C-alpha positions as MATLAB code, in Angstrom:
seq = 'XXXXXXXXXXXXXXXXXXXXXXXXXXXXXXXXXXXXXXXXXXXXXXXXXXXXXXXXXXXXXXXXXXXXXXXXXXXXXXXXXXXXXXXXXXXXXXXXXXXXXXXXXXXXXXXXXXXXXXXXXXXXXXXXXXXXXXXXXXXXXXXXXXXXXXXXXXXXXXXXXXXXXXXXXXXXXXXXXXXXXXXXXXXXXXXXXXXXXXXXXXXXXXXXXXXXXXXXXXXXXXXXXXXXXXXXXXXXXXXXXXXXXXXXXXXXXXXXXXXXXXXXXXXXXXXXXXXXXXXXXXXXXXXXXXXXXXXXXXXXXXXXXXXXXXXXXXXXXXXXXXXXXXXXXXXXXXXXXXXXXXXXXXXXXXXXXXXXXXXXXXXXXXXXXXXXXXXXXXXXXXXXXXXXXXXXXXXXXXXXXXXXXXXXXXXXXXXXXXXXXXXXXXXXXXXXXXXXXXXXXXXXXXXXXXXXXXXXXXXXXXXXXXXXXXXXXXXXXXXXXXXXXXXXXXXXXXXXXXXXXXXXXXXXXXXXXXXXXXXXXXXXXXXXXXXXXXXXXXXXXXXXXXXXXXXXXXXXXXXXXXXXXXXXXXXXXXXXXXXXXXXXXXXXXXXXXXXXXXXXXXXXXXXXXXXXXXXXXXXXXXXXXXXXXXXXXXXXXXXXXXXXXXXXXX';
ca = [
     -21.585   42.916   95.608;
     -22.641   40.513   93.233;
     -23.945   42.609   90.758;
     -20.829   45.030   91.155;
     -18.564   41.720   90.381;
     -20.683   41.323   87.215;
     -20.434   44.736   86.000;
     -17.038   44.564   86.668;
     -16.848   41.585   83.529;
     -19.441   43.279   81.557;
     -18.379   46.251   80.541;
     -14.746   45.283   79.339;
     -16.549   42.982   77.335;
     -19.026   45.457   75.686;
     -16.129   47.427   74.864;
     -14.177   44.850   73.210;
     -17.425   43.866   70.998;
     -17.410   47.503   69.954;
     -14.014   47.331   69.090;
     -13.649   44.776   67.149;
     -14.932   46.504   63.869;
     -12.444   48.998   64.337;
      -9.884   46.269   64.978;
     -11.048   44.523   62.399;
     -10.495   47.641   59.812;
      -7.088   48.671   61.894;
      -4.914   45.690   60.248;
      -1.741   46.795   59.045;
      -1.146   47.120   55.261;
       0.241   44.441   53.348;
       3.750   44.519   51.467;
       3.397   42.036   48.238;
       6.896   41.563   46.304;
       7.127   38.353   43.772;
       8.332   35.207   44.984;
      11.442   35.053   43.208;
      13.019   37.874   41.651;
      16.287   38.733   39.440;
      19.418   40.452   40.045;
      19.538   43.715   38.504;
      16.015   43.119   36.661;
      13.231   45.592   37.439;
      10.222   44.363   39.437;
       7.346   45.885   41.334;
       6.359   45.757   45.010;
       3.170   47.079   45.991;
       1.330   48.142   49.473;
      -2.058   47.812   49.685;
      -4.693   48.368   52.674;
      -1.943   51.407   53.839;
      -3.009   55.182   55.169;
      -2.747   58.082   53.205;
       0.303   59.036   54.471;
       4.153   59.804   53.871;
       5.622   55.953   54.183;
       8.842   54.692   53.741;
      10.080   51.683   51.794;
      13.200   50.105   53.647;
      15.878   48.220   51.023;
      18.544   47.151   52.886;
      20.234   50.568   53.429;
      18.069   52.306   50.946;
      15.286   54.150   51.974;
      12.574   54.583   49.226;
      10.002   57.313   50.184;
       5.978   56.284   49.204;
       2.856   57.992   49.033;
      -0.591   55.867   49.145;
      -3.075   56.939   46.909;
      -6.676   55.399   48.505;
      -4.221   53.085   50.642;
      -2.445   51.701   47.470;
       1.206   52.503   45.975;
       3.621   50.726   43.444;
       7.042   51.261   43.048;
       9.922   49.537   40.850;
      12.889   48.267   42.283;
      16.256   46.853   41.125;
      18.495   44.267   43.476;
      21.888   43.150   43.112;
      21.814   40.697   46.173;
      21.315   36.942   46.882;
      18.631   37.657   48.720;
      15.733   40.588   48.813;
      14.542   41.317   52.451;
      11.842   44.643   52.585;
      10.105   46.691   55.279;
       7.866   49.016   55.179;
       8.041   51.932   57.712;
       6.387   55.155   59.120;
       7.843   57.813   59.614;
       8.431   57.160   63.313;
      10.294   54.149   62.010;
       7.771   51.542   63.435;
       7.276   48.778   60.723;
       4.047   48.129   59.331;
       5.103   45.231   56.880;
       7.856   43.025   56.240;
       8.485   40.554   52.803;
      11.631   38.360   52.080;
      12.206   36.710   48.526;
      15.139   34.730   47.272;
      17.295   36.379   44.567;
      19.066   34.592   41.672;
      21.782   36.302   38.838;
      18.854   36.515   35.429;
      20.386   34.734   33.332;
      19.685   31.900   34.947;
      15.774   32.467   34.153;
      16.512   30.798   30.759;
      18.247   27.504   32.069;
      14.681   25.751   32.147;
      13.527   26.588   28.576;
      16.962   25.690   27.411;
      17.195   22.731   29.185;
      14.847   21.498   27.773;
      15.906   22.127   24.483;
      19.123   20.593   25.109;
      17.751   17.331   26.659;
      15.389   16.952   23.813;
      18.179   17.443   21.422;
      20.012   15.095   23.725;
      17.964   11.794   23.844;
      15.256   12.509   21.698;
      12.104   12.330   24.600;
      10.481   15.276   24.852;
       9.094   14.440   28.160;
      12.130   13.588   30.043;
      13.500   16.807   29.028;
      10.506   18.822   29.949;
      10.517   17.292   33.425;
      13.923   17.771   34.211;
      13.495   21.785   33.078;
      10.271   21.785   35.506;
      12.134   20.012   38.246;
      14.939   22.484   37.263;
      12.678   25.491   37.237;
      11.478   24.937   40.636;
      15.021   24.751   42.426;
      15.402   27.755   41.120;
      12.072   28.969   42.376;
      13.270   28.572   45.811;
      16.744   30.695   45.313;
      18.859   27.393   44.577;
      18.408   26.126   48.340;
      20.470   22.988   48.995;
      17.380   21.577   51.487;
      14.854   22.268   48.680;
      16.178   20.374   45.815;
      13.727   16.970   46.488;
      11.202   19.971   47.325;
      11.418   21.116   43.456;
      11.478   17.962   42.245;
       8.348   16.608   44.329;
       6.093   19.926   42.965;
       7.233   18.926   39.613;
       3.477   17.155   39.660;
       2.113   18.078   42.830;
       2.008   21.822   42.371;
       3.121   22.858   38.591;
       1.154   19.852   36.910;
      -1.740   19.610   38.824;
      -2.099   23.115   38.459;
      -1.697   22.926   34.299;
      -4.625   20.516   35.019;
      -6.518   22.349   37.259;
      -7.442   25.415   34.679;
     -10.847   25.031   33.633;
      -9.447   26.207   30.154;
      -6.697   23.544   30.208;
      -8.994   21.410   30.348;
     -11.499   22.143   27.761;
      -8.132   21.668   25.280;
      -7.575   18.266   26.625;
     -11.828   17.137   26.492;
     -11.782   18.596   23.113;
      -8.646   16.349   22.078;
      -9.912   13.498   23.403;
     -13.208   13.693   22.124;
     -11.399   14.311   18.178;
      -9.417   11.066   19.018;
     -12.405    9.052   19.821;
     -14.335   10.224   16.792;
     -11.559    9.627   14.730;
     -11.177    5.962   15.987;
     -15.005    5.263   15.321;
     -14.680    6.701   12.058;
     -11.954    4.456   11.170;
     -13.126    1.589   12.180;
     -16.904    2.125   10.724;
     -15.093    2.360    7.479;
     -15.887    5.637    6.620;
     -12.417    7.165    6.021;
     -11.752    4.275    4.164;
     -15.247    5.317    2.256;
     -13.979    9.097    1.348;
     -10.563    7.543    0.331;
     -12.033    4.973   -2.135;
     -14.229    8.097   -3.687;
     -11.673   10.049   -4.200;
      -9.238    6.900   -6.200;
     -11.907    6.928   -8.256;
     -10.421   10.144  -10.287;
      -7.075    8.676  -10.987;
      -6.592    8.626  -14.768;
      -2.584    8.229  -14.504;
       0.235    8.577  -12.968;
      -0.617   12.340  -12.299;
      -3.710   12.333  -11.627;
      -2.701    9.540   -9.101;
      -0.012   12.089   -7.690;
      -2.663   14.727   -7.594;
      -5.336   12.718   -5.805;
      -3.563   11.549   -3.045;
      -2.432   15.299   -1.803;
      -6.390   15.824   -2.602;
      -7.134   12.898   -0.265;
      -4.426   14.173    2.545;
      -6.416   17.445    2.390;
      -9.722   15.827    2.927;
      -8.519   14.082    5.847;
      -7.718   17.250    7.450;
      -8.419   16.690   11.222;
      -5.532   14.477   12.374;
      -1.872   14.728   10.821;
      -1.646   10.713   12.188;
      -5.002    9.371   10.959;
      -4.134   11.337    7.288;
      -0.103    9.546    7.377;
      -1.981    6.207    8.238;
      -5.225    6.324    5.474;
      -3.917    7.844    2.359;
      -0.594    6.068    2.476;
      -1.947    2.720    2.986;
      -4.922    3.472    0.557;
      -2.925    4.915   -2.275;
      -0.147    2.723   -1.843;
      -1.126   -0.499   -4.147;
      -2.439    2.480   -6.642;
       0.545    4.362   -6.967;
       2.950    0.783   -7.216;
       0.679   -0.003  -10.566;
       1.497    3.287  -11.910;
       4.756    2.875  -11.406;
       5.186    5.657   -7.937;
       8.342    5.332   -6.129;
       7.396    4.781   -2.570;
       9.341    7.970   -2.167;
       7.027   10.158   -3.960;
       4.020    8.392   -2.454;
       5.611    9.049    1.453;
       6.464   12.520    0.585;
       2.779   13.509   -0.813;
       1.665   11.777    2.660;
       4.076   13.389    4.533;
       3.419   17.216    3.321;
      -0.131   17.113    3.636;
      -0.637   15.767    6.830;
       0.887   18.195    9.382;
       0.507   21.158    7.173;
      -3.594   20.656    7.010;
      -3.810   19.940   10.864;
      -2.050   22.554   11.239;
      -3.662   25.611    9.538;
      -6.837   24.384    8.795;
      -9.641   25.784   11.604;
     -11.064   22.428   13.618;
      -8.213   19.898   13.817;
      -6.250   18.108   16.545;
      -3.627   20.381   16.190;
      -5.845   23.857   17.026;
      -6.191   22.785   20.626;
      -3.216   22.497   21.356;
      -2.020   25.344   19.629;
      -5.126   27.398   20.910;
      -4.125   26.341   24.926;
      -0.791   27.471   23.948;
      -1.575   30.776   22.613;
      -3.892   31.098   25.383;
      -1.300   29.900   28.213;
       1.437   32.677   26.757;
      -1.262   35.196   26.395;
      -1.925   35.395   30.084;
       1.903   36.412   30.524;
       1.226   39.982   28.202;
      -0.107   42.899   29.780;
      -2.347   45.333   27.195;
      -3.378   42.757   24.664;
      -6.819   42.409   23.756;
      -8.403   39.724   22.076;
      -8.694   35.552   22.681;
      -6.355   32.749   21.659;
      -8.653   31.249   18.956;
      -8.237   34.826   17.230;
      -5.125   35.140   17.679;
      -4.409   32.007   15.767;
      -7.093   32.510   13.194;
      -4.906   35.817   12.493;
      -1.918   34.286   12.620;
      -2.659   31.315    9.456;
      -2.011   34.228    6.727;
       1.620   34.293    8.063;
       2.185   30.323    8.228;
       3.989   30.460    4.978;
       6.041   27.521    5.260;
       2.889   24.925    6.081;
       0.519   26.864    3.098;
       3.803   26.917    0.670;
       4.173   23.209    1.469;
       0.597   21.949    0.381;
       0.952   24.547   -2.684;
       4.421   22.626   -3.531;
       2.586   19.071   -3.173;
      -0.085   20.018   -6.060;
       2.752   21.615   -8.151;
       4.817   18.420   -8.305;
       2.019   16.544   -9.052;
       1.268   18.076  -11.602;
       3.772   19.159  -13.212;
       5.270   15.606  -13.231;
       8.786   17.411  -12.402;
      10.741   15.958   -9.862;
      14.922   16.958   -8.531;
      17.422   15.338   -6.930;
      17.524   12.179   -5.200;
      13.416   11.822   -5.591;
      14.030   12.241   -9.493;
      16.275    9.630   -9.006;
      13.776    7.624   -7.440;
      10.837    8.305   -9.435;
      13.219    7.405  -12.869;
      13.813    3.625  -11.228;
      10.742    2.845  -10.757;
       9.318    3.894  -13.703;
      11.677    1.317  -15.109;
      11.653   -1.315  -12.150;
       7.723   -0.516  -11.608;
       7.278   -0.932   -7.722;
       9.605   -2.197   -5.520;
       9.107   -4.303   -2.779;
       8.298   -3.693    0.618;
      11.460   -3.783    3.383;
      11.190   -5.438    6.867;
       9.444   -3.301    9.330;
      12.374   -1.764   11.751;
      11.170   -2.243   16.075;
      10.109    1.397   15.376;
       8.150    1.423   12.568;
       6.332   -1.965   13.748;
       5.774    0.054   17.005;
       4.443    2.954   14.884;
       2.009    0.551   13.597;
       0.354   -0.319   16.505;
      -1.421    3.508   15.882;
      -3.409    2.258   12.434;
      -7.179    1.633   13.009;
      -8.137   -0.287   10.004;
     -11.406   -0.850    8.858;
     -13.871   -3.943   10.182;
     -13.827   -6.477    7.785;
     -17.053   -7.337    6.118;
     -18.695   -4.235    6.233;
     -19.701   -1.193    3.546;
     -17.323    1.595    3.575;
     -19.546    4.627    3.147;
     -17.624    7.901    3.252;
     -21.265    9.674    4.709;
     -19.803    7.951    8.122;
     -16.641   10.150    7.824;
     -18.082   13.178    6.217;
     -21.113   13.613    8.356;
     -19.389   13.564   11.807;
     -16.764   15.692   10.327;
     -19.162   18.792    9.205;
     -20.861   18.792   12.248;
     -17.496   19.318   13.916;
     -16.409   22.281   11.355;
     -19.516   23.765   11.430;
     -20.540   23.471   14.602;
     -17.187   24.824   16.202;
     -17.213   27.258   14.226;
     -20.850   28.527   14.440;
     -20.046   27.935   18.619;
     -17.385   30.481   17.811;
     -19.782   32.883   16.123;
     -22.372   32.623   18.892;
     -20.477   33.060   21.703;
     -18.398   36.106   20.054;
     -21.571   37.698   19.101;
     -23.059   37.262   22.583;
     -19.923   38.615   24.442;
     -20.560   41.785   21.575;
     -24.392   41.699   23.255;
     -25.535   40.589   18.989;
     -25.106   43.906   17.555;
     -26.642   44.739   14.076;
     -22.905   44.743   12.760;
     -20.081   43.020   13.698;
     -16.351   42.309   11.862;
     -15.310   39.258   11.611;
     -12.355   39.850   13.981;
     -14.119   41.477   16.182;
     -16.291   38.456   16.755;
     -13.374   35.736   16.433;
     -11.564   37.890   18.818;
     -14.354   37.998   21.567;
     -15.842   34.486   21.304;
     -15.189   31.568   23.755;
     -13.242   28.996   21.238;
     -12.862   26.834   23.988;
     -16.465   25.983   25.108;
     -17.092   26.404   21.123;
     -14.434   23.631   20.398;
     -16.272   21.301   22.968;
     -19.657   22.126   21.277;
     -18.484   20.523   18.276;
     -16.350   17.978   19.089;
     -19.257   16.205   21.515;
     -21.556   16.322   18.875;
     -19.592   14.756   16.469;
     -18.509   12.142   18.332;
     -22.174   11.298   19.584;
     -22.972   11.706   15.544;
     -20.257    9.289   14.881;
     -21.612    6.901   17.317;
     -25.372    7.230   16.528;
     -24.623    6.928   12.883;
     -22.409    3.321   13.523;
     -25.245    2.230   15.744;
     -27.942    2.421   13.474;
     -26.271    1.087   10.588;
     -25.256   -1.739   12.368;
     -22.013   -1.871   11.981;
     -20.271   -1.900   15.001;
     -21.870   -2.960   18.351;
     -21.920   -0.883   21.024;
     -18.734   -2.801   23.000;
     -16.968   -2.712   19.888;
     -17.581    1.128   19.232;
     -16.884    1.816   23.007;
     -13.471   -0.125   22.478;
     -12.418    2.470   19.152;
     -13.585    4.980   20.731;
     -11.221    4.310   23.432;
      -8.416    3.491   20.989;
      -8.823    6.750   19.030;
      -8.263    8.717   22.572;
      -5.388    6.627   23.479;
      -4.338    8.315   20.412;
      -4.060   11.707   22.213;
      -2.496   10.505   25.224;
       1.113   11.433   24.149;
       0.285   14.830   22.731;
      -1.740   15.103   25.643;
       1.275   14.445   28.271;
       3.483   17.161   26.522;
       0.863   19.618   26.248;
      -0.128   19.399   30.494;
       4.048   19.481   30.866;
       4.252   22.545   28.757;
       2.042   24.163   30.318;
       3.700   23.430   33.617;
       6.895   24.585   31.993;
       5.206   27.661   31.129;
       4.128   28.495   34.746;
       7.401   27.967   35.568;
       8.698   30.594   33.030;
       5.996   33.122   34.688;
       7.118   32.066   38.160;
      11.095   32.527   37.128;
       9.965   36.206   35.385;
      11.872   34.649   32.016;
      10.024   37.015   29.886;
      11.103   39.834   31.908;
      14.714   38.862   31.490;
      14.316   38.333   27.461;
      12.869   41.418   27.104;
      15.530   43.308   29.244;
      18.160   41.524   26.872;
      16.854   41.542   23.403;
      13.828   44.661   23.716;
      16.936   47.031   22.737;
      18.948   44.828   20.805;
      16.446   42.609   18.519;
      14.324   44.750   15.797;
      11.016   43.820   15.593;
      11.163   43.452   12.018;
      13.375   40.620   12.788;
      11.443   38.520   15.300;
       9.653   36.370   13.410;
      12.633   35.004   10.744;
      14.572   33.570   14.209;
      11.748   32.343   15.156;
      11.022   30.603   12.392;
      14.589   29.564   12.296;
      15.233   28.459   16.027;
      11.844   26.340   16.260;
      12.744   24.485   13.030;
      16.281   23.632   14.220;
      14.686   22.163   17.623;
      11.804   20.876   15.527;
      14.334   18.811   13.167;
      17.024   18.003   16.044;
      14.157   16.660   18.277;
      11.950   15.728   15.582;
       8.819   17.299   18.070;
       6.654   19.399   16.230;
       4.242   19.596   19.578;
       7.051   19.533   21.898;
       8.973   22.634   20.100;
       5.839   24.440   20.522;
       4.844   23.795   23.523;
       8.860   25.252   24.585;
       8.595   27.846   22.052;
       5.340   29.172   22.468;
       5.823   30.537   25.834;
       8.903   32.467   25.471;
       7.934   33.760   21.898;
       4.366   35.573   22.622;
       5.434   37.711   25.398;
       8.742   38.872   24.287;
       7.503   39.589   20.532;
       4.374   42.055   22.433;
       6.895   43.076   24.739;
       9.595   43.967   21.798;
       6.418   46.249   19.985;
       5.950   47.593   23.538;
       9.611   48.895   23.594;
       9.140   50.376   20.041;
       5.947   52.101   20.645;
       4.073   49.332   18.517;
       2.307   47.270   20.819;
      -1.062   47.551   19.877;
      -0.740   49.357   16.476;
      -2.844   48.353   14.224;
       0.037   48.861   11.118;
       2.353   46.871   13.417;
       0.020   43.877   14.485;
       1.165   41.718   11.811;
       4.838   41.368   13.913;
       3.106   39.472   16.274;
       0.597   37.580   14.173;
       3.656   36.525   12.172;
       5.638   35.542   15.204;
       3.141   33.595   16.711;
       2.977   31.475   12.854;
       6.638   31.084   12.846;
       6.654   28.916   16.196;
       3.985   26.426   13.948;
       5.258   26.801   10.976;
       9.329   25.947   12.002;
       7.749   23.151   13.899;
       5.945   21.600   10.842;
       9.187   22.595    8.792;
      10.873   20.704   11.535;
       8.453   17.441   11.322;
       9.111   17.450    7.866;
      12.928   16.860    7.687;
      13.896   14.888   10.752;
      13.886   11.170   10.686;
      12.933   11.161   14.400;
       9.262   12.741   13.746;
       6.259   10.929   14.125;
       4.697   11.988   11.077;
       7.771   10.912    9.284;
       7.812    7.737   10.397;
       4.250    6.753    9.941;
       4.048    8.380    6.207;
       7.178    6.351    5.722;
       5.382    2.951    7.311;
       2.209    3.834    5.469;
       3.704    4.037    1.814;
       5.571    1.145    2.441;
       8.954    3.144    2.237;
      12.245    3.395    4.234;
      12.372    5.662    6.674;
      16.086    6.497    5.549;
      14.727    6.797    1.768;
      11.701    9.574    2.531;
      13.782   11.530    4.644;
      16.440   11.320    1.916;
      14.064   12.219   -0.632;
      12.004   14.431    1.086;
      14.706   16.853    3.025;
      15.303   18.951   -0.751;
      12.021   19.740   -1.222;
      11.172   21.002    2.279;
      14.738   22.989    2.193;
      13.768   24.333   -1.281;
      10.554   25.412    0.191;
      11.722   26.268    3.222;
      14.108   29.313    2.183;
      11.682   30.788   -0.859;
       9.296   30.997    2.411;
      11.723   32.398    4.599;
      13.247   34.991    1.711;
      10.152   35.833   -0.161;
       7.576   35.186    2.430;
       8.484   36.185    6.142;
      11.671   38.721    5.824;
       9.160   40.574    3.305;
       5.899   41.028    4.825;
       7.824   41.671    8.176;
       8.810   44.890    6.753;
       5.347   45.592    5.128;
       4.900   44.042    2.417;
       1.179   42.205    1.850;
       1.049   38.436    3.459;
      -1.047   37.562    0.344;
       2.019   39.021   -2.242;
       4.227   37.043    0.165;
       2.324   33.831   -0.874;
       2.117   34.521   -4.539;
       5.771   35.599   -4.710;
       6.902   31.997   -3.300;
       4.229   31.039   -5.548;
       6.264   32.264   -8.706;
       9.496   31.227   -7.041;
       8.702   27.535   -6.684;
       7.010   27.628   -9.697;
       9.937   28.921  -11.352;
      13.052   26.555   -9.427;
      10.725   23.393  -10.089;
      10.812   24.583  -14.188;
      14.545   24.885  -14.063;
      15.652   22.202  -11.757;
      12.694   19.616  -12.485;
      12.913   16.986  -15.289;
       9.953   14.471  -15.598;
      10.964   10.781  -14.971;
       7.610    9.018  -16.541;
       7.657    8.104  -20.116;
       4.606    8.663  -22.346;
       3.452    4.941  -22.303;
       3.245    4.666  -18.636;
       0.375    7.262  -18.813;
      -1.249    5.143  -21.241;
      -0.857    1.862  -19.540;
      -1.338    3.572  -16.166;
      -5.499    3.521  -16.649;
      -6.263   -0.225  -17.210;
      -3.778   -0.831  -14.052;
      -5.923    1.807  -11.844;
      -9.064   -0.105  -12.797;
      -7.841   -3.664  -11.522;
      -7.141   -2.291   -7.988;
     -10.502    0.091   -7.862;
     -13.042   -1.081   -5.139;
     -16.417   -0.053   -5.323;
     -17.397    1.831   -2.288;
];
C-alpha cells in the first residue's frame, strides 16, 4: 500500500519535470507597442516569440490580419484616440497578448524643445528652462495624467538624468571635460599660458602688428573659449592702451577668436560636448553609418560663420580698416590714447572669479603650456587613428574618413586628455613650482570650470531622451519631410540657433536644444527625398549639423548675456555695453556674406572651399569700401618705443 501511495506522487511529478521544457518554450508571444504614441502619426508594433500562423491584430474595432515569419511580424499603425489599447488574437479569437499605451494630439511632441526655448528666452537660465521642458516632457510621457504630474517631475533626475549619466559614453564626454579643465587650471597657474602669451608680444612692432598678434595669441590658446577671453585680454590689454587700442577693438579681437577656435579646431573643450551631442542625436537615425567624432570632423568645412569670423579678425588687423561705431572708437583713442578702466558691474566681478592668474614669483615658461597641450592634440588624435584602424582590422590602405568614421573618439579623447593632465602635473612638480597641495587645489579650480557646461550638457541629454521617448522626430519629419527642401535645412538652422543663441546668449545651451531635433529630421528629410545616404547629397547633413555650432557661436558673439562676451569684455578692460555695441556690425556683416555666399550656395552644390573664398572676396571687398583707418602715421612710429617699456622677458 505504501509503495502504491508513493507511486501515486511520483509519477505526476515525473511528468511535470518533463514538461516543463515544453512549458517553458509554450509561453505566449509578446505584443511590444511604444510607450507613448501620437495621434494620427505612424508607429510600429511588433510580435515576437508567435507561431507561424494566420494571427490577428485587434484595434479597437479594427481587425488587422498578421502573418509571423520565424515567430516575428511588424506592422504600422495610425490612432486617432486618447488612448491605444491592442490584442492580439487567433483565429479562434482566444488572445495571446494584450498592450495599452497612452495617446496624446503630435503636436504636442514639440512643447518640451520649445519650452525650453521660450524659458531660456524668458529669464535667461538655461537650466531652469531645460528642467521645466524635462519635467514637462515626462507628463506628457504618461498621456497628461492628473495623478502623475509630481511622478514627471520626480523622474526629472531619478530616471531621465541619471540615465544621461549612466551611458558609459556620456560619461567619457564629461571625464574628458573635466580632465581639459584641470589641465587648463595647472597650466595657468604654473605660468605657462602666461609664458606662450609673453612670446608671442614679443612680435608687436605697432599698432598692427599689436592687432595682429593678439588674434595670433587667441588662436594659440585654442583649447578653452574662457581660458583664451581671460589670457589674451588681460595680457594684451596694457599693450594695446600704449598703442593707442580702443578697449573695443582689443574685446572684439578677444571675443572672435575665442569661441570660434574651441569650436572648430579638433581637441578643445568644446568637441566633447559637441561630440556627445552628435553622438546622443545619432542614436535617434536609423541607416547612418559612421561615429560622432566623424561626423563632426566632416562637418568643420561647413562652419562658415566660426572660420569666416577668425578670417575677419586677421583682415581688420591688418588692414587697419575699421566701420561704424568701432571706427568711432578706434578714432578717440587714437586721440585720447587709452581710456580708463570703468567699475566692475556684480556681473562682471562675478565673471572674474573664473581668471586663474599666474603664481607670483615664479618663471613663466610657455614649454609648461605647450608641452601638455601637444600631447593632448596629438595624442587624441593618434587615439583616433588607432582605434579607427583597429576597428578596420589595420588594413594596408585606409581613407582618412574611413578611419575617422570607425574610430572610438571617445576612449581616444580620454587617452589624451589623462596624459596631459598627468604631463601638466609632472612637469609643475619637477620644476618646482607649485607643490603638490597647491597643484591639487588648480587642478580642482580648472574642473570647477566645467561644472556649468557640464550641468547643461547631462540636462540635454536628458532632454534628448525625452524627445526619443515623446517620438518628436517622428512628428517633425511627418510635418516638414514634404514641406521643407533639403536644400534649405541648413540656412534655418543656421538662422533659428543664432536667434536662440543671441536671445539666450547660450552657445552650449542652444546646442544642446538644437542638436537633437536637427540630426534626425535633416537624415530623415534626405530619407524622404531618396538622399539619405548619397554620397552627392551628404554634404546636407554635414552642413546641418555645422549650422547648429556655427548659429550658436554667431549667437555668443552678439548677445550681451553670453559668457564669452562678458569675460572678453572684463578681460580688455571694456564695457560690456561698448563691445557688444561695437562688436554686433562686424558679426552681422559677417554673418550674412556667410549665410549668402557660404551656406545657401554650397547647399545647392556649390564647393564648401569656393564658399569660403567667395566670403573671402566679399569681406575683403565691404571692409575696402566701408573701412577707413583711424591711426595716424606717427602713432606707428611712436607705437615701438611704447611696446618695449611694457615687454617682460619670459
Amino acid at each position: 500500500m505504501e509503495g502504491c501511495h508513493i507511486r501515486r506522487w511520483l509519477m505526476p511529478l515525473l511528468a511535470l519535470v518533463l514538461l516543463l521544457p515544453g512549458l517553458a518554450r509554450a509561453e505566449g508571444p509578446t505584443l511590444e507597442a511604444p510607450a507613448l504614441v501620437l495621434k494620427g502619426i505612424p508607429f510600429e508594433v511588433t510580435v515576437s516569440g508567435a507561431a507561424d500562423q494566420p494571427l490577428w491584430l485587434v484595434q479597437g474595432d479594427r481587425r488587422h490580419a498578421l502573418m509571423p515569419v520565424d515567430g516575428e511580424a511588424t506592422i504600422e499603425l495610425v490612432t486617432g484616440a486618447d488612448s491605444l489599447a491592442l490584442s492580439l488574437q487567433n483565429e479562434a479569437g482566444t488572445v495571446l497578448a494584450a498592450t495599452a499605451s497612452p495617446a496624446i494630439a503630435a503636436w504636442l511632441s514639440v512643447v518640451p524643445a520649445l519650452l525650453a526655448i521660450v524659458l531660456a528666452l524668458a529669464f535667461r537660465q538655461v537650466i531652469l528652462a531645460l528642467f521645466v521642458a524635462i519635467c514637462c516632457g515626462g507628463w506628457l510621457g504618461y498621456g497628461l495624467a492628473g495623478d502623475k504630474l509630481l511622478n514627471s517631475v520626480l523622474d526629472s533626475v531619478n530616471v531621465h538624468v541619471l540615465a544621461a549619466a549612466s551611458d558609459s559614453e556620456h560619461m567619457s564626454v564629461v571625464l574628458f571635460c573635466l580632465l581639459i579643465g584641470g589641465m587648463v587650471g595647472i597650466i595657468s597657474r604654473n605660468g605657462g599660458t602666461v609664458g606662450i602669451a609673453r612670446h608671442i608680444t614679443r612680435f608687436v612692432r605697432g599698432r598692427r602688428s599689436a592687432q595682429t598678434t593678439t588674434g595670433l595669441l587667441g588662436t594659440a590658446i585654442f583649447f578653452d573659449d574662457y581660458a583664451n577671453a581671460l589670457i589674451v585680454g588681460n595680457t594684451m590689454r596694457n599693450i594695446t592702451d600704449r598703442l593707442r587700442i580702443s578697449r573695443e577693438k582689443l574685446a572684439y579681437l578677444v571675443d572672435s577668436t575665442a569661441a570660434p577656435v574651441s569650436a572648430i579646431l579638433l581637441v578643445t573643450t568644446w568637441i566633447g560636448f559637441q561630440v556627445g551631442l552628435i553622438d546622443e542625436a545619432l542614436r535617434l537615425v536609423d541607416g547612418f553609418e559612421g561615429s560622432a567624432y566623424g561626423v563632426f570632423m566632416a562637418s568643420i568645412s561647413y562652419s562658415f560663420y566660426p572660420i569666416l569670423a577668425l578670417v575677419f579678425v586677421f583682415m581688420i588687423s591688418l588692414s587697419g580698416r575699421d566701420f561704424g561705431p568701432m571706427l568711432r572708437a578706434e578714432q578717440r583713442a587714437v586721440r585720447l590714447q587709452a581710456e580708463t578702466d570703468d567699475e566692475l558691474t556684480d556681473r562682471e566681478a562675478i565673471a572674474e572669479e573664473a581668471s586663474i592668474d599666474a603664481k607670483p614669483g615664479i618663471p613663466h615658461r610657455a614649454l609648461n603650456a605647450i608641452i601638455p597641450m601637444t600631447v593632448l592634440v596629438v595624442t587624441t588624435l593618434g587615439g583616433i587613428w588607432y582605434t579607427g584602424l583597429s576597428e578596420l582590422g589595420f588594413p594596408a590602405e585606409a581613407s582618412l574618413r574611413e578611419v575617422f568614421g570607425n574610430s572610438d573618439s571617445f576612449t581616444a579623447m580620454m587617452w589624451g586628455s589623462l596624459l596631459s593632465t598627468l604631463v601638466a602635473l609632472v612637469m609643475t612638480r619637477i620644476q618646482g613650482l607649485l607643490s603638490m597641495d597647491e597643484a591639487a587645489h588648480y587642478w580642482f579650480e580648472g574642473v570647477k570650470s566645467m561644472l556649468l557646461p557640464i550641468t547643461i550638457l547631462m540636462m540635454a541629454w536628458a532632454l534628448s531622451s525625452v524627445n526619443e521617448t515623446l517620438n518628436t522626430s517622428d512628428y517633425l519629419v511627418s510635418v516638414l519631410s514634404d514641406s521643407l527642401q533639403p536644400e534649405l535645412i541648413p540656412v534655418s538652422v543656421f538662422v533659428l540657433s543664432a536667434f536662440t543663441a543671441f536671445a539666450t546668449g547660450s552657445s552650449w545651451g542652444v546646442m544642446g536644444i538644437m542638436m537633437p531635433l536637427v540630426v534626425p529630421l535633416a537624415w530623415a528629410v534626405l530619407q524622404h527625398h531618396g538622399l539619405a545616404g548619397d554620397p552627392e547629397a551628404m554634404h546636407l547633413f554635414y552642413a546641418s549639423v555645422a549650422a547648429v555650432l556655427a548659429g550658436a557661436v554667431w549667437g555668443d558673439h552678439c548677445s550681451p548675456l553670453a559668457e564669452t562676451t562678458l569675460l572678453a569684455a572684463m578681460a580688455s578692460g571694456c564695457g560690456l555695453v561698448e563691445h557688444v555695441r561695437t562688436q554686433l556690425p562686424y558679426a552681422l556683416f559677417v554673418g550674412v556674406i556667410a549665410t549668402l555666399l557660404g551656406v545657401v550656395p554650397v547647399a545647392y552644390g556649390m564647393p564648401w572651399w569656393l564658399g569660403i573664398v567667395l566670403c573671402t572676396l566679399a569681406m575683403a571687398a565691404g571692409l575696402r569700401l566701408l573701412g577707413k583707418r583711424a591711426d595716424a602715421e606717427e602713432v606707428e612710429l611712436e607705437a615701438v618705443e611704447t611696446v618695449e617699456a611694457v615687454k617682460t622677458p619670459s
